[in-house]
Amino acid sequence: MLACYRKHCASPSAVSQLVLPDSMKVLPVYMNCLLKNYVLVGSPDISTDERTFQRQLIMSMDVADTQLFFYPQFIPVHNMDVQSETIPSSIRCPERSFVHTSELQ
């Protein structure tokens, strides 16, 4: 699949370079969210009935609802008013926020 994407859709690049479509760049984040979610991972804190209910709920969700359920949400605290008693609304973390540590130096 990636070879076809490179051949027909991507701009020319070195053969050794991995070329991914933008939608697949956050796939590791989605997979991590799935692997850590209590619906899929057994936990003694959650009853079997609750986990079964959550699985049925997820199976009936469309793509947009599934993204909201699994994709990490972040609360921006860097610009939060410390005097306020309200918690800022959560935001989706865009792909550009996942910066490799070598790029920070």
PDB file of C-alpha atoms in Angstrom:
ATOM      1  CA  MET A   1       0.000   0.000   0.000  1.00  0.00           C
ATOM      2  CA  LEU A   2       2.778   2.426   0.887  1.00  0.00           C
ATOM      3  CA  ALA A   3       4.649   1.535  -2.303  1.00  0.00           C
ATOM      4  CA  CYS A   4       1.570   2.470  -4.373  1.00  0.00           C
ATOM      5  CA  TYR A   5       1.231   5.720  -2.425  1.00  0.00           C
ATOM      6  CA  ARG A   6       4.891   6.542  -3.123  1.00  0.00           C
ATOM      7  CA  LYS A   7       4.545   5.682  -6.818  1.00  0.00           C
ATOM      8  CA  HIS A   8       1.254   7.432  -7.596  1.00  0.00           C
ATOM      9  CA  CYS A   9       0.695  10.169  -5.001  1.00  0.00           C
ATOM     10  CA  ALA A  10       3.859  11.297  -3.237  1.00  0.00           C
ATOM     11  CA  SER A  11       6.435  13.711  -4.537  1.00  0.00           C
ATOM     12  CA  PRO A  12       9.728  12.129  -5.621  1.00  0.00           C
ATOM     13  CA  SER A  13      12.069  11.276  -2.762  1.00  0.00           C
ATOM     14  CA  ALA A  14      14.937   8.960  -1.929  1.00  0.00           C
ATOM     15  CA  VAL A  15      14.090   5.274  -2.086  1.00  0.00           C
ATOM     16  CA  SER A  16      15.352   4.743   1.465  1.00  0.00           C
ATOM     17  CA  GLN A  17      13.038   7.433   2.865  1.00  0.00           C
ATOM     18  CA  LEU A  18       9.718   6.279   4.307  1.00  0.00           C
ATOM     19  CA  VAL A  19       6.862   8.239   2.765  1.00  0.00           C
ATOM     20  CA  LEU A  20       3.595   8.288   4.694  1.00  0.00           C
ATOM     21  CA  PRO A  21       0.343  10.070   3.939  1.00  0.00           C
ATOM     22  CA  ASP A  22      -0.541  12.759   6.471  1.00  0.00           C
ATOM     23  CA  SER A  23      -3.411  10.715   7.833  1.00  0.00           C
ATOM     24  CA  MET A  24      -1.050   7.885   8.814  1.00  0.00           C
ATOM     25  CA  LYS A  25       1.491  10.024  10.653  1.00  0.00           C
ATOM     26  CA  VAL A  26      -0.548   9.886  13.850  1.00  0.00           C
ATOM     27  CA  LEU A  27      -1.265   6.154  13.575  1.00  0.00           C
ATOM     28  CA  PRO A  28       1.167   5.338  16.428  1.00  0.00           C
ATOM     29  CA  VAL A  29      -0.767   7.720  18.686  1.00  0.00           C
ATOM     30  CA  TYR A  30      -4.048   6.022  17.810  1.00  0.00           C
ATOM     31  CA  MET A  31      -2.547   2.595  18.426  1.00  0.00           C
ATOM     32  CA  ASN A  32      -1.182   3.702  21.790  1.00  0.00           C
ATOM     33  CA  CYS A  33      -4.607   5.030  22.753  1.00  0.00           C
ATOM     34  CA  LEU A  34      -6.204   1.735  21.766  1.00  0.00           C
ATOM     35  CA  LEU A  35      -3.672  -0.338  23.679  1.00  0.00           C
ATOM     36  CA  LYS A  36      -4.104   1.718  26.844  1.00  0.00           C
ATOM     37  CA  ASN A  37      -7.878   1.976  26.719  1.00  0.00           C
ATOM     38  CA  TYR A  38      -9.757   0.162  29.464  1.00  0.00           C
ATOM     39  CA  VAL A  39     -12.279  -1.180  26.967  1.00  0.00           C
ATOM     40  CA  LEU A  40      -9.685  -3.421  25.350  1.00  0.00           C
ATOM     41  CA  VAL A  41      -7.382  -4.028  28.304  1.00  0.00           C
ATOM     42  CA  GLY A  42      -8.686  -5.986  31.251  1.00  0.00           C
ATOM     43  CA  SER A  43      -8.636  -4.131  34.537  1.00  0.00           C
ATOM     44  CA  PRO A  44      -9.835  -5.179  37.974  1.00  0.00           C
ATOM     45  CA  ASP A  45     -11.221  -1.661  38.492  1.00  0.00           C
ATOM     46  CA  ILE A  46     -13.879  -2.098  35.797  1.00  0.00           C
ATOM     47  CA  SER A  47     -16.537  -4.760  35.902  1.00  0.00           C
ATOM     48  CA  THR A  48     -17.042  -7.147  33.013  1.00  0.00           C
ATOM     49  CA  ASP A  49     -20.508  -5.698  32.431  1.00  0.00           C
ATOM     50  CA  GLU A  50     -19.152  -2.161  32.119  1.00  0.00           C
ATOM     51  CA  ARG A  51     -16.419  -3.244  29.716  1.00  0.00           C
ATOM     52  CA  THR A  52     -18.977  -5.138  27.611  1.00  0.00           C
ATOM     53  CA  PHE A  53     -21.247  -2.095  27.524  1.00  0.00           C
ATOM     54  CA  GLN A  54     -18.344   0.127  26.423  1.00  0.00           C
ATOM     55  CA  ARG A  55     -17.388  -2.330  23.662  1.00  0.00           C
ATOM     56  CA  GLN A  56     -20.950  -2.354  22.336  1.00  0.00           C
ATOM     57  CA  LEU A  57     -20.987   1.442  22.474  1.00  0.00           C
ATOM     58  CA  ILE A  58     -17.757   1.677  20.477  1.00  0.00           C
ATOM     59  CA  MET A  59     -18.988  -0.818  17.886  1.00  0.00           C
ATOM     60  CA  SER A  60     -21.988   1.425  17.214  1.00  0.00           C
ATOM     61  CA  MET A  61     -19.920   4.637  16.859  1.00  0.00           C
ATOM     62  CA  ASP A  62     -19.085   6.253  13.551  1.00  0.00           C
ATOM     63  CA  VAL A  63     -15.563   7.381  12.686  1.00  0.00           C
ATOM     64  CA  ALA A  64     -15.906  10.899  14.119  1.00  0.00           C
ATOM     65  CA  ASP A  65     -17.203   9.635  17.466  1.00  0.00           C
ATOM     66  CA  THR A  66     -14.499   6.980  17.616  1.00  0.00           C
ATOM     67  CA  GLN A  67     -11.832   9.644  17.092  1.00  0.00           C
ATOM     68  CA  LEU A  68     -13.236  11.681  19.957  1.00  0.00           C
ATOM     69  CA  PHE A  69     -13.337   8.624  22.182  1.00  0.00           C
ATOM     70  CA  PHE A  70      -9.809   7.335  21.511  1.00  0.00           C
ATOM     71  CA  TYR A  71      -7.774  10.345  20.409  1.00  0.00           C
ATOM     72  CA  PRO A  72      -5.957  12.092  23.265  1.00  0.00           C
ATOM     73  CA  GLN A  73      -7.415  15.372  24.447  1.00  0.00           C
ATOM     74  CA  PHE A  74      -5.192  17.981  26.075  1.00  0.00           C
ATOM     75  CA  ILE A  75      -6.052  20.755  28.466  1.00  0.00           C
ATOM     76  CA  PRO A  76      -4.007  23.871  27.673  1.00  0.00           C
ATOM     77  CA  VAL A  77      -2.573  24.950  31.027  1.00  0.00           C
ATOM     78  CA  HIS A  78       0.231  27.105  29.631  1.00  0.00           C
ATOM     79  CA  ASN A  79      -2.108  30.078  29.173  1.00  0.00           C
ATOM     80  CA  MET A  80      -4.566  29.284  31.957  1.00  0.00           C
ATOM     81  CA  ASP A  81      -5.676  32.013  34.326  1.00  0.00           C
ATOM     82  CA  VAL A  82      -4.605  30.839  37.781  1.00  0.00           C
ATOM     83  CA  GLN A  83      -7.243  32.994  39.483  1.00  0.00           C
ATOM     84  CA  SER A  84     -10.066  31.390  37.539  1.00  0.00           C
ATOM     85  CA  GLU A  85     -11.923  28.422  38.977  1.00  0.00           C
ATOM     86  CA  THR A  86     -12.983  27.040  35.601  1.00  0.00           C
ATOM     87  CA  ILE A  87     -10.948  24.439  33.772  1.00  0.00           C
ATOM     88  CA  PRO A  88     -10.174  25.303  30.144  1.00  0.00           C
ATOM     89  CA  SER A  89     -11.888  23.156  27.553  1.00  0.00           C
ATOM     90  CA  SER A  90      -9.836  20.329  26.127  1.00  0.00           C
ATOM     91  CA  ILE A  91      -8.385  20.480  22.632  1.00  0.00           C
ATOM     92  CA  ARG A  92      -7.182  17.866  20.160  1.00  0.00           C
ATOM     93  CA  CYS A  93      -3.463  17.526  19.933  1.00  0.00           C
ATOM     94  CA  PRO A  94      -2.407  18.281  16.356  1.00  0.00           C
ATOM     95  CA  GLU A  95       0.260  16.203  14.653  1.00  0.00           C
ATOM     96  CA  ARG A  96       2.674  19.130  14.600  1.00  0.00           C
ATOM     97  CA  SER A  97       2.797  18.973  18.424  1.00  0.00           C
ATOM     98  CA  PHE A  98       4.584  15.629  18.272  1.00  0.00           C
ATOM     99  CA  VAL A  99       8.082  16.994  17.877  1.00  0.00           C
ATOM    100  CA  HIS A 100      11.039  14.667  18.078  1.00  0.00           C
ATOM    101  CA  THR A 101      13.351  15.545  20.986  1.00  0.00           C
ATOM    102  CA  SER A 102      16.311  16.037  18.623  1.00  0.00           C
ATOM    103  CA  GLU A 103      14.390  18.851  16.908  1.00  0.00           C
ATOM    104  CA  LEU A 104      14.076  20.758  20.186  1.00  0.00           C
ATOM    105  CA  GLN A 105      17.803  21.222  20.662  1.00  0.00           C
TER     106      GLN A 105
END
